[in-house]
Short mmCIF file of N, CA and C and ligand atoms in Angstrom, two decimals:
data_model
loop_
_atom_site.label_atom_id
_atom_site.label_comp_id
_atom_site.label_asym_id
_atom_site.label_seq_id
_atom_site.Cartn_x
_atom_site.Cartn_y
_atom_site.Cartn_z
N MET O 1 0.85 -1.20 0.00
CA MET O 1 0.00 0.00 0.00
C MET O 1 0.89 1.26 0.00
N ALA O 2 0.49 2.23 -0.78
CA ALA O 2 1.27 3.46 -0.83
C ALA O 2 1.22 4.17 0.52
N LEU O 3 2.33 4.75 0.89
CA LEU O 3 2.37 5.47 2.16
C LEU O 3 1.66 6.81 1.99
N LEU O 4 0.75 7.11 2.89
CA LEU O 4 0.02 8.36 2.76
C LEU O 4 0.73 9.44 3.58
N THR O 5 1.24 10.42 2.90
CA THR O 5 1.90 11.51 3.61
C THR O 5 1.07 12.77 3.41
N GLY O 6 1.40 13.81 4.15
CA GLY O 6 0.66 15.07 4.04
C GLY O 6 0.48 15.48 2.60
N SER O 7 1.48 15.23 1.76
CA SER O 7 1.41 15.75 0.40
C SER O 7 0.50 14.95 -0.52
N ASN O 8 0.26 13.66 -0.21
CA ASN O 8 -0.65 12.95 -1.12
C ASN O 8 -2.00 12.61 -0.49
N LYS O 9 -2.26 13.19 0.64
CA LYS O 9 -3.60 13.04 1.22
C LYS O 9 -4.55 13.98 0.48
N LYS O 10 -5.83 13.60 0.46
CA LYS O 10 -6.82 14.41 -0.26
C LYS O 10 -7.38 15.52 0.63
N ASN O 11 -7.47 16.71 0.06
CA ASN O 11 -8.04 17.82 0.81
C ASN O 11 -9.56 17.74 0.84
N VAL O 12 -10.10 17.86 2.03
CA VAL O 12 -11.56 17.75 2.20
C VAL O 12 -12.10 19.03 2.82
N ALA O 13 -13.29 19.44 2.35
CA ALA O 13 -14.02 20.53 3.00
C ALA O 13 -15.27 19.93 3.63
N VAL O 14 -15.57 20.32 4.86
CA VAL O 14 -16.78 19.84 5.52
C VAL O 14 -17.74 21.02 5.66
N PHE O 15 -18.99 20.80 5.23
CA PHE O 15 -20.03 21.84 5.31
C PHE O 15 -20.95 21.52 6.49
N ILE O 16 -21.15 22.48 7.36
CA ILE O 16 -22.02 22.25 8.53
C ILE O 16 -23.01 23.41 8.70
N SER O 17 -24.06 23.13 9.46
CA SER O 17 -24.99 24.21 9.85
C SER O 17 -25.22 24.26 11.35
N GLY O 18 -24.86 23.19 12.04
CA GLY O 18 -25.24 23.12 13.46
C GLY O 18 -24.15 22.60 14.38
N THR O 19 -24.50 21.54 15.12
CA THR O 19 -23.65 21.04 16.21
C THR O 19 -22.27 20.57 15.77
N GLY O 20 -22.21 19.89 14.65
CA GLY O 20 -20.90 19.48 14.13
C GLY O 20 -20.30 18.25 14.77
N SER O 21 -21.14 17.35 15.31
CA SER O 21 -20.53 16.14 15.90
C SER O 21 -19.94 15.24 14.81
N ASN O 22 -20.56 15.22 13.64
CA ASN O 22 -19.95 14.45 12.53
C ASN O 22 -18.64 15.10 12.08
N LEU O 23 -18.62 16.43 12.05
CA LEU O 23 -17.38 17.13 11.72
C LEU O 23 -16.28 16.71 12.67
N LYS O 24 -16.60 16.69 13.96
CA LYS O 24 -15.60 16.33 14.96
C LYS O 24 -15.08 14.91 14.69
N SER O 25 -15.98 13.99 14.39
CA SER O 25 -15.52 12.62 14.16
C SER O 25 -14.67 12.55 12.87
N LEU O 26 -15.01 13.35 11.88
CA LEU O 26 -14.19 13.36 10.65
C LEU O 26 -12.80 13.95 10.91
N ILE O 27 -12.75 14.97 11.76
CA ILE O 27 -11.44 15.56 12.08
C ILE O 27 -10.58 14.51 12.79
N LYS O 28 -11.20 13.81 13.74
CA LYS O 28 -10.44 12.78 14.49
C LYS O 28 -9.95 11.71 13.52
N PHE O 29 -10.82 11.30 12.61
CA PHE O 29 -10.43 10.29 11.62
C PHE O 29 -9.27 10.82 10.75
N SER O 30 -9.36 12.08 10.36
CA SER O 30 -8.32 12.63 9.47
C SER O 30 -6.95 12.63 10.14
N LYS O 31 -6.96 12.63 11.46
CA LYS O 31 -5.67 12.68 12.17
C LYS O 31 -5.02 11.32 12.34
N LEU O 32 -5.74 10.25 11.99
CA LEU O 32 -5.13 8.92 12.06
C LEU O 32 -4.11 8.78 10.95
N LYS O 33 -3.05 8.05 11.23
CA LYS O 33 -1.99 7.86 10.25
C LYS O 33 -2.50 7.27 8.95
N LYS O 34 -3.41 6.27 9.11
CA LYS O 34 -3.90 5.55 7.93
C LYS O 34 -4.92 6.37 7.11
N SER O 35 -5.34 7.51 7.64
CA SER O 35 -6.39 8.25 6.96
C SER O 35 -5.88 8.88 5.65
N GLN O 36 -6.78 8.90 4.67
CA GLN O 36 -6.37 9.43 3.36
C GLN O 36 -6.73 10.90 3.20
N ILE O 37 -7.22 11.52 4.26
CA ILE O 37 -7.74 12.88 4.07
C ILE O 37 -7.16 13.90 5.06
N ILE O 38 -7.21 15.13 4.60
CA ILE O 38 -6.91 16.27 5.49
C ILE O 38 -8.14 17.17 5.45
N ILE O 39 -8.66 17.55 6.59
CA ILE O 39 -9.77 18.51 6.59
C ILE O 39 -9.14 19.89 6.46
N LYS O 40 -9.29 20.46 5.30
CA LYS O 40 -8.59 21.72 5.03
C LYS O 40 -9.48 22.93 5.28
N LEU O 41 -10.79 22.69 5.20
CA LEU O 41 -11.70 23.83 5.24
C LEU O 41 -13.03 23.43 5.88
N ILE O 42 -13.55 24.31 6.73
CA ILE O 42 -14.89 24.10 7.29
C ILE O 42 -15.75 25.26 6.81
N ILE O 43 -16.87 24.91 6.20
CA ILE O 43 -17.74 25.95 5.65
C ILE O 43 -19.11 25.84 6.31
N SER O 44 -19.68 27.00 6.65
CA SER O 44 -21.02 26.99 7.24
C SER O 44 -21.86 28.09 6.62
N ASN O 45 -23.16 27.85 6.60
CA ASN O 45 -24.09 28.89 6.18
C ASN O 45 -24.60 29.65 7.41
N ASN O 46 -24.11 29.22 8.58
CA ASN O 46 -24.64 29.78 9.84
C ASN O 46 -23.47 30.19 10.73
N SER O 47 -23.33 31.50 10.92
CA SER O 47 -22.18 31.98 11.69
C SER O 47 -22.26 31.53 13.15
N LYS O 48 -23.47 31.12 13.58
CA LYS O 48 -23.62 30.69 14.98
C LYS O 48 -23.54 29.18 15.14
N ALA O 49 -23.21 28.47 14.09
CA ALA O 49 -23.14 27.00 14.19
C ALA O 49 -22.15 26.61 15.28
N LYS O 50 -22.63 25.76 16.18
CA LYS O 50 -21.78 25.32 17.31
C LYS O 50 -20.51 24.63 16.80
N GLY O 51 -20.68 23.90 15.71
CA GLY O 51 -19.58 23.12 15.16
C GLY O 51 -18.39 23.97 14.71
N LEU O 52 -18.61 25.28 14.51
CA LEU O 52 -17.49 26.13 14.07
C LEU O 52 -16.40 26.19 15.13
N GLN O 53 -16.76 25.85 16.38
CA GLN O 53 -15.73 25.83 17.45
C GLN O 53 -14.58 24.89 17.10
N TYR O 54 -14.90 23.82 16.33
CA TYR O 54 -13.84 22.84 16.02
C TYR O 54 -12.77 23.43 15.10
N ALA O 55 -13.14 24.47 14.37
CA ALA O 55 -12.15 25.14 13.52
C ALA O 55 -11.09 25.76 14.43
N ASN O 56 -11.54 26.38 15.53
CA ASN O 56 -10.59 27.00 16.46
C ASN O 56 -9.80 25.94 17.21
N ILE O 57 -10.51 24.93 17.70
CA ILE O 57 -9.84 23.90 18.50
C ILE O 57 -8.75 23.20 17.69
N TYR O 58 -9.09 22.84 16.45
CA TYR O 58 -8.14 22.05 15.64
C TYR O 58 -7.36 22.88 14.61
N LYS O 59 -7.52 24.21 14.72
CA LYS O 59 -6.80 25.12 13.82
C LYS O 59 -7.02 24.79 12.35
N ILE O 60 -8.27 24.77 12.00
CA ILE O 60 -8.66 24.52 10.61
C ILE O 60 -9.33 25.79 10.10
N LYS O 61 -9.05 26.13 8.84
CA LYS O 61 -9.63 27.34 8.27
C LYS O 61 -11.15 27.23 8.21
N LYS O 62 -11.86 28.28 8.62
CA LYS O 62 -13.33 28.26 8.53
C LYS O 62 -13.83 29.48 7.76
N LYS O 63 -14.94 29.30 7.08
CA LYS O 63 -15.54 30.39 6.32
C LYS O 63 -17.05 30.29 6.42
N VAL O 64 -17.72 31.44 6.51
CA VAL O 64 -19.18 31.45 6.53
C VAL O 64 -19.69 32.14 5.27
N PHE O 65 -20.61 31.50 4.58
CA PHE O 65 -21.25 32.07 3.39
C PHE O 65 -22.74 31.88 3.56
N ASP O 66 -23.56 32.82 3.03
CA ASP O 66 -25.00 32.62 3.27
C ASP O 66 -25.66 31.68 2.25
N PHE O 67 -25.01 31.39 1.16
CA PHE O 67 -25.55 30.48 0.13
C PHE O 67 -26.90 30.96 -0.40
N LYS O 68 -27.14 32.28 -0.31
CA LYS O 68 -28.49 32.76 -0.66
C LYS O 68 -28.65 32.98 -2.15
N ASN O 69 -27.56 33.18 -2.87
CA ASN O 69 -27.71 33.43 -4.31
C ASN O 69 -26.48 32.91 -5.07
N THR O 70 -26.54 33.08 -6.39
CA THR O 70 -25.47 32.56 -7.24
C THR O 70 -24.13 33.17 -6.88
N LEU O 71 -24.16 34.47 -6.54
CA LEU O 71 -22.89 35.14 -6.22
C LEU O 71 -22.24 34.51 -4.99
N SER O 72 -23.07 34.25 -3.99
CA SER O 72 -22.55 33.65 -2.76
C SER O 72 -21.98 32.26 -3.05
N GLU O 73 -22.71 31.49 -3.84
CA GLU O 73 -22.22 30.14 -4.19
C GLU O 73 -20.93 30.22 -5.00
N LYS O 74 -20.85 31.24 -5.84
CA LYS O 74 -19.65 31.41 -6.66
C LYS O 74 -18.43 31.63 -5.76
N LYS O 75 -18.65 32.39 -4.69
CA LYS O 75 -17.56 32.65 -3.74
C LYS O 75 -17.13 31.35 -3.07
N VAL O 76 -18.12 30.49 -2.77
CA VAL O 76 -17.80 29.20 -2.14
C VAL O 76 -16.99 28.36 -3.13
N ILE O 77 -17.43 28.32 -4.37
CA ILE O 77 -16.73 27.52 -5.39
C ILE O 77 -15.27 28.00 -5.51
N ASN O 78 -15.09 29.33 -5.52
CA ASN O 78 -13.72 29.86 -5.60
C ASN O 78 -12.88 29.44 -4.41
N GLU O 79 -13.49 29.52 -3.24
CA GLU O 79 -12.78 29.14 -2.02
C GLU O 79 -12.35 27.67 -2.09
N LEU O 80 -13.26 26.84 -2.57
CA LEU O 80 -12.97 25.40 -2.65
C LEU O 80 -11.86 25.15 -3.66
N LYS O 81 -11.93 25.84 -4.80
CA LYS O 81 -10.90 25.63 -5.84
C LYS O 81 -9.56 26.17 -5.36
N ASN O 82 -9.57 27.33 -4.70
CA ASN O 82 -8.31 27.91 -4.20
C ASN O 82 -7.63 27.01 -3.17
N ASN O 83 -8.44 26.23 -2.46
CA ASN O 83 -7.88 25.34 -1.44
C ASN O 83 -7.67 23.92 -1.96
N ASP O 84 -7.83 23.77 -3.27
CA ASP O 84 -7.56 22.48 -3.89
C ASP O 84 -8.36 21.34 -3.23
N ILE O 85 -9.64 21.61 -3.05
CA ILE O 85 -10.51 20.63 -2.36
C ILE O 85 -10.90 19.51 -3.33
N HIS O 86 -10.69 18.30 -2.87
CA HIS O 86 -10.95 17.12 -3.70
C HIS O 86 -12.31 16.51 -3.38
N LEU O 87 -12.72 16.65 -2.12
CA LEU O 87 -13.97 16.03 -1.68
C LEU O 87 -14.69 16.97 -0.72
N ILE O 88 -16.02 17.07 -0.90
CA ILE O 88 -16.84 17.89 0.01
C ILE O 88 -17.72 16.94 0.82
N CYS O 89 -17.70 17.10 2.12
CA CYS O 89 -18.56 16.27 2.98
C CYS O 89 -19.61 17.15 3.64
N LEU O 90 -20.86 16.93 3.29
CA LEU O 90 -21.94 17.65 3.96
C LEU O 90 -22.25 16.90 5.25
N ALA O 91 -22.26 17.62 6.35
CA ALA O 91 -22.47 16.98 7.65
C ALA O 91 -23.42 17.84 8.47
N GLY O 92 -24.70 17.56 8.32
CA GLY O 92 -25.69 18.40 8.99
C GLY O 92 -25.77 19.77 8.34
N PHE O 93 -25.59 19.79 7.02
CA PHE O 93 -25.63 21.06 6.28
C PHE O 93 -27.05 21.24 5.76
N MET O 94 -27.70 22.33 6.19
CA MET O 94 -29.14 22.44 5.97
C MET O 94 -29.54 23.28 4.75
N LYS O 95 -28.62 23.52 3.85
CA LYS O 95 -28.97 24.28 2.63
C LYS O 95 -28.97 23.32 1.46
N ILE O 96 -29.85 23.59 0.51
CA ILE O 96 -29.84 22.77 -0.71
C ILE O 96 -28.92 23.45 -1.72
N LEU O 97 -27.97 22.70 -2.23
CA LEU O 97 -26.99 23.27 -3.18
C LEU O 97 -27.60 23.32 -4.58
N SER O 98 -27.22 24.34 -5.34
CA SER O 98 -27.78 24.48 -6.69
C SER O 98 -27.19 23.43 -7.63
N LYS O 99 -27.90 23.25 -8.76
CA LYS O 99 -27.44 22.32 -9.80
C LYS O 99 -26.04 22.72 -10.27
N ASN O 100 -25.86 24.01 -10.45
CA ASN O 100 -24.58 24.52 -10.93
C ASN O 100 -23.45 24.17 -9.97
N PHE O 101 -23.73 24.34 -8.70
CA PHE O 101 -22.71 24.02 -7.68
C PHE O 101 -22.36 22.54 -7.77
N ILE O 102 -23.39 21.71 -7.80
CA ILE O 102 -23.17 20.25 -7.81
C ILE O 102 -22.40 19.83 -9.07
N ASN O 103 -22.73 20.46 -10.19
CA ASN O 103 -22.02 20.13 -11.44
C ASN O 103 -20.54 20.47 -11.39
N ASN O 104 -20.21 21.49 -10.60
CA ASN O 104 -18.81 21.87 -10.45
C ASN O 104 -17.99 20.84 -9.69
N PHE O 105 -18.68 20.00 -8.92
CA PHE O 105 -17.98 18.98 -8.11
C PHE O 105 -18.68 17.63 -8.28
N LYS O 106 -18.97 17.31 -9.52
CA LYS O 106 -19.71 16.08 -9.82
C LYS O 106 -19.07 14.84 -9.21
N GLY O 107 -19.85 14.10 -8.43
CA GLY O 107 -19.34 12.86 -7.83
C GLY O 107 -18.40 13.09 -6.67
N LYS O 108 -18.18 14.34 -6.31
CA LYS O 108 -17.21 14.65 -5.25
C LYS O 108 -17.86 15.29 -4.04
N ILE O 109 -19.19 15.17 -3.95
CA ILE O 109 -19.88 15.68 -2.76
C ILE O 109 -20.60 14.52 -2.10
N LEU O 110 -20.31 14.32 -0.81
CA LEU O 110 -20.99 13.28 -0.04
C LEU O 110 -21.91 13.94 0.98
N ASN O 111 -22.98 13.22 1.33
CA ASN O 111 -23.87 13.70 2.39
C ASN O 111 -24.18 12.55 3.33
N ILE O 112 -24.36 12.88 4.60
CA ILE O 112 -24.83 11.86 5.53
C ILE O 112 -26.27 12.19 5.91
N HIS O 113 -27.10 11.14 5.86
CA HIS O 113 -28.54 11.34 6.08
C HIS O 113 -29.04 10.35 7.13
N PRO O 114 -29.85 10.82 8.08
CA PRO O 114 -30.25 9.94 9.18
C PRO O 114 -31.47 9.06 8.87
N SER O 115 -31.37 8.26 7.83
CA SER O 115 -32.40 7.24 7.56
C SER O 115 -31.76 6.20 6.65
N LEU O 116 -32.49 5.10 6.48
CA LEU O 116 -32.02 4.09 5.53
C LEU O 116 -32.59 4.48 4.16
N LEU O 117 -31.88 5.32 3.46
CA LEU O 117 -32.34 5.74 2.13
C LEU O 117 -32.53 4.50 1.25
N PRO O 118 -33.47 4.47 0.34
CA PRO O 118 -34.29 5.60 -0.14
C PRO O 118 -35.49 5.94 0.74
N LYS O 119 -35.58 5.30 1.91
CA LYS O 119 -36.69 5.65 2.81
C LYS O 119 -36.41 7.00 3.47
N TYR O 120 -37.43 7.78 3.61
CA TYR O 120 -37.41 9.02 4.39
C TYR O 120 -36.34 10.02 3.96
N LYS O 121 -36.48 10.46 2.70
CA LYS O 121 -35.66 11.59 2.26
C LYS O 121 -36.18 12.83 2.96
N GLY O 122 -35.38 13.85 3.08
CA GLY O 122 -35.85 15.10 3.68
C GLY O 122 -35.78 15.10 5.20
N LEU O 123 -36.70 15.85 5.80
CA LEU O 123 -36.60 16.11 7.26
C LEU O 123 -37.44 15.14 8.10
N ASN O 124 -37.28 15.25 9.41
CA ASN O 124 -38.08 14.49 10.39
C ASN O 124 -38.06 12.98 10.16
N THR O 125 -36.91 12.47 9.83
CA THR O 125 -36.79 11.05 9.49
C THR O 125 -37.15 10.14 10.68
N HIS O 126 -36.72 10.53 11.88
CA HIS O 126 -36.95 9.65 13.04
C HIS O 126 -38.45 9.59 13.40
N GLU O 127 -39.10 10.73 13.36
CA GLU O 127 -40.55 10.77 13.62
C GLU O 127 -41.26 9.84 12.64
N ARG O 128 -40.86 9.94 11.37
CA ARG O 128 -41.57 9.18 10.33
C ARG O 128 -41.33 7.67 10.50
N ALA O 129 -40.10 7.29 10.85
CA ALA O 129 -39.80 5.86 11.03
C ALA O 129 -40.58 5.30 12.20
N ILE O 130 -40.67 6.07 13.29
CA ILE O 130 -41.40 5.59 14.48
C ILE O 130 -42.91 5.54 14.18
N ARG O 131 -43.41 6.57 13.55
CA ARG O 131 -44.85 6.62 13.22
C ARG O 131 -45.26 5.44 12.35
N ASN O 132 -44.37 5.05 11.45
CA ASN O 132 -44.69 3.92 10.55
C ASN O 132 -44.41 2.56 11.19
N LYS O 133 -44.02 2.60 12.44
CA LYS O 133 -43.72 1.37 13.19
C LYS O 133 -42.65 0.51 12.51
N ASP O 134 -41.67 1.18 11.93
CA ASP O 134 -40.55 0.45 11.33
C ASP O 134 -39.76 -0.27 12.42
N LYS O 135 -39.21 -1.42 12.07
CA LYS O 135 -38.40 -2.16 13.05
C LYS O 135 -36.97 -1.62 13.08
N TYR O 136 -36.56 -1.06 11.94
CA TYR O 136 -35.19 -0.56 11.84
C TYR O 136 -35.19 0.84 11.24
N SER O 137 -34.20 1.61 11.65
CA SER O 137 -33.86 2.81 10.89
C SER O 137 -32.34 2.81 10.78
N GLY O 138 -31.74 3.96 10.54
CA GLY O 138 -30.29 3.96 10.41
C GLY O 138 -29.80 5.21 9.73
N CYS O 139 -28.65 5.10 9.11
CA CYS O 139 -28.07 6.26 8.44
C CYS O 139 -27.43 5.82 7.12
N SER O 140 -27.30 6.78 6.23
CA SER O 140 -26.76 6.50 4.90
C SER O 140 -25.79 7.60 4.51
N VAL O 141 -24.72 7.21 3.83
CA VAL O 141 -23.86 8.20 3.18
C VAL O 141 -24.05 8.00 1.68
N HIS O 142 -24.33 9.10 1.00
CA HIS O 142 -24.58 8.99 -0.45
C HIS O 142 -23.88 10.12 -1.19
N ILE O 143 -23.71 9.90 -2.49
CA ILE O 143 -23.17 10.96 -3.34
C ILE O 143 -24.31 11.94 -3.62
N VAL O 144 -23.99 13.23 -3.59
CA VAL O 144 -25.03 14.24 -3.80
C VAL O 144 -25.22 14.47 -5.30
N ASN O 145 -26.49 14.35 -5.72
CA ASN O 145 -26.83 14.77 -7.08
C ASN O 145 -27.91 15.85 -6.96
N SER O 146 -28.52 16.22 -8.09
CA SER O 146 -29.42 17.38 -8.01
C SER O 146 -30.78 17.05 -7.41
N ARG O 147 -31.07 15.78 -7.14
CA ARG O 147 -32.33 15.44 -6.47
C ARG O 147 -32.08 15.15 -4.99
N LEU O 148 -32.92 15.68 -4.13
CA LEU O 148 -32.70 15.62 -2.68
C LEU O 148 -32.51 14.19 -2.17
N ASP O 149 -31.39 13.97 -1.49
CA ASP O 149 -31.09 12.69 -0.82
C ASP O 149 -31.26 11.48 -1.75
N SER O 150 -30.90 11.65 -3.02
CA SER O 150 -31.20 10.61 -4.01
C SER O 150 -29.99 10.04 -4.74
N GLY O 151 -28.80 10.55 -4.48
CA GLY O 151 -27.63 10.06 -5.22
C GLY O 151 -27.22 8.66 -4.78
N ARG O 152 -26.27 8.11 -5.50
CA ARG O 152 -25.79 6.75 -5.24
C ARG O 152 -25.41 6.55 -3.77
N ILE O 153 -25.92 5.48 -3.19
CA ILE O 153 -25.63 5.20 -1.78
C ILE O 153 -24.26 4.52 -1.67
N ILE O 154 -23.41 5.06 -0.80
CA ILE O 154 -22.07 4.49 -0.61
C ILE O 154 -22.09 3.46 0.52
N SER O 155 -22.64 3.83 1.68
CA SER O 155 -22.67 2.90 2.82
C SER O 155 -23.87 3.23 3.70
N GLN O 156 -24.33 2.20 4.41
CA GLN O 156 -25.45 2.39 5.34
C GLN O 156 -25.20 1.62 6.62
N LYS O 157 -25.83 2.04 7.69
CA LYS O 157 -25.74 1.32 8.95
C LYS O 157 -27.15 1.27 9.54
N LYS O 158 -27.52 0.06 9.96
CA LYS O 158 -28.86 -0.16 10.50
C LYS O 158 -28.89 0.00 12.01
N VAL O 159 -30.03 0.46 12.54
CA VAL O 159 -30.23 0.56 13.98
C VAL O 159 -31.62 0.02 14.29
N ARG O 160 -31.74 -0.79 15.33
CA ARG O 160 -33.04 -1.35 15.69
C ARG O 160 -33.86 -0.28 16.42
N ILE O 161 -35.13 -0.18 16.07
CA ILE O 161 -36.02 0.74 16.79
C ILE O 161 -36.77 -0.10 17.82
N ASN O 162 -36.68 0.28 19.10
CA ASN O 162 -37.47 -0.48 20.07
C ASN O 162 -38.71 0.30 20.49
N LYS O 163 -39.60 -0.37 21.22
CA LYS O 163 -40.91 0.27 21.46
C LYS O 163 -40.83 1.49 22.38
N PHE O 164 -39.72 1.65 23.07
CA PHE O 164 -39.59 2.82 23.94
C PHE O 164 -38.92 4.00 23.22
N ASP O 165 -38.48 3.78 22.01
CA ASP O 165 -37.76 4.86 21.32
C ASP O 165 -38.66 6.05 21.02
N THR O 166 -38.09 7.22 21.22
CA THR O 166 -38.73 8.47 20.80
C THR O 166 -37.84 9.02 19.69
N PRO O 167 -38.31 10.02 18.94
CA PRO O 167 -37.43 10.59 17.91
C PRO O 167 -36.07 11.01 18.51
N LYS O 168 -36.11 11.48 19.76
CA LYS O 168 -34.87 11.94 20.39
C LYS O 168 -33.90 10.78 20.69
N THR O 169 -34.42 9.69 21.26
CA THR O 169 -33.52 8.58 21.60
C THR O 169 -33.02 7.91 20.33
N LEU O 170 -33.90 7.83 19.33
CA LEU O 170 -33.49 7.21 18.07
C LEU O 170 -32.41 8.07 17.38
N ALA O 171 -32.62 9.38 17.40
CA ALA O 171 -31.63 10.29 16.78
C ALA O 171 -30.27 10.08 17.43
N LYS O 172 -30.27 9.93 18.75
CA LYS O 172 -29.01 9.77 19.49
C LYS O 172 -28.31 8.47 19.10
N LYS O 173 -29.11 7.39 19.03
CA LYS O 173 -28.53 6.09 18.66
C LYS O 173 -27.95 6.14 17.25
N ILE O 174 -28.69 6.78 16.36
CA ILE O 174 -28.25 6.82 14.97
C ILE O 174 -27.00 7.70 14.82
N LEU O 175 -27.00 8.82 15.55
CA LEU O 175 -25.85 9.73 15.46
C LEU O 175 -24.54 9.01 15.83
N THR O 176 -24.61 8.17 16.86
CA THR O 176 -23.41 7.41 17.25
C THR O 176 -22.92 6.55 16.09
N LYS O 177 -23.86 5.96 15.37
CA LYS O 177 -23.49 5.13 14.20
C LYS O 177 -22.94 6.00 13.08
N GLU O 178 -23.50 7.18 12.93
CA GLU O 178 -23.05 8.09 11.87
C GLU O 178 -21.56 8.39 12.00
N HIS O 179 -21.13 8.54 13.27
CA HIS O 179 -19.74 8.92 13.51
C HIS O 179 -18.76 7.85 13.01
N LYS O 180 -19.22 6.59 12.94
CA LYS O 180 -18.36 5.53 12.42
C LYS O 180 -18.57 5.38 10.91
N LEU O 181 -19.82 5.57 10.51
CA LEU O 181 -20.16 5.33 9.10
C LEU O 181 -19.47 6.31 8.15
N TYR O 182 -19.43 7.59 8.54
CA TYR O 182 -18.93 8.60 7.59
C TYR O 182 -17.46 8.36 7.22
N PRO O 183 -16.57 8.14 8.21
CA PRO O 183 -15.18 7.86 7.81
C PRO O 183 -15.07 6.62 6.92
N ALA O 184 -15.82 5.56 7.26
CA ALA O 184 -15.74 4.33 6.47
C ALA O 184 -16.24 4.59 5.04
N ALA O 185 -17.28 5.40 4.93
CA ALA O 185 -17.84 5.71 3.60
C ALA O 185 -16.86 6.54 2.78
N ILE O 186 -16.10 7.40 3.44
CA ILE O 186 -15.11 8.21 2.71
C ILE O 186 -14.03 7.30 2.12
N ILE O 187 -13.57 6.35 2.93
CA ILE O 187 -12.56 5.42 2.44
C ILE O 187 -13.10 4.71 1.20
N LYS O 188 -14.35 4.26 1.29
CA LYS O 188 -14.95 3.55 0.16
C LYS O 188 -15.10 4.48 -1.05
N ALA O 189 -15.61 5.68 -0.82
CA ALA O 189 -15.85 6.62 -1.93
C ALA O 189 -14.54 6.97 -2.65
N LEU O 190 -13.47 7.11 -1.88
CA LEU O 190 -12.18 7.47 -2.51
C LEU O 190 -11.62 6.32 -3.33
N SER O 191 -12.13 5.11 -3.09
CA SER O 191 -11.59 3.97 -3.84
C SER O 191 -12.45 3.67 -5.08
N LEU O 192 -13.56 4.40 -5.26
CA LEU O 192 -14.45 4.10 -6.39
C LEU O 192 -13.86 4.57 -7.71
C1 GRF N 1 -27.01 14.24 11.56
O1 GRF N 1 -28.00 13.39 12.08
C2 GRF N 1 -26.99 14.15 10.06
O2 GRF N 1 -27.30 12.89 9.56
C3 GRF N 1 -28.08 15.13 9.69
O3 GRF N 1 -27.94 16.19 10.61
C4 GRF N 1 -27.34 15.71 11.81
C5 GRF N 1 -26.12 16.54 12.03
O4 GRF N 1 -25.53 16.32 13.28
N1 GRF N 1 -27.98 15.49 8.30
P1 GRF N 1 -24.13 16.98 13.62
O5 GRF N 1 -24.23 18.47 13.33
O6 GRF N 1 -23.06 16.33 12.81
O7 GRF N 1 -23.95 16.73 15.10
#
């Protein structure tokens, strides 16, 4: 196996809107010797996102853009290109990216979604799984295309729903799985 050094690791940008627990797990993964990635940039549409603290803690460049129009997205695209970003990981990023943006990074944007896709695209996944009395839910990492939560699925992890689960307890169980799934899915995606 080729030795992965700082110079041949892939630059990754992580997009967040909130807590950033997936971001934190990706940063930890990136610091492992065997990891193929460097988190070079953290981007948020929300200047108050709690997860932005990890930029300070781990000394990673952070930028906030509102993603409200083409001009704003253009600035993001420039930032990504200037930083030689190879892969974009959406991690709790609550904005829908434009077709133009996605075309600029075709096949190079991953998203993590808290359901077993293709079930429950969009929001309130845990409520919907419990309401439908599903036995299992879980999380999925997929490639982002122009249709919401619909791109090729890279990896999934199942979680059993028990009769005492609420959307909150289920979200917590799934989030723990997400933290393992995302790094594993990145390894897989980089080998495709
Ligand atoms: C995760 O459940 C993710 O699947 C969803 O939003 C949540 C983000 O959590 N898209 P965090 O900000 O990574 O803690």
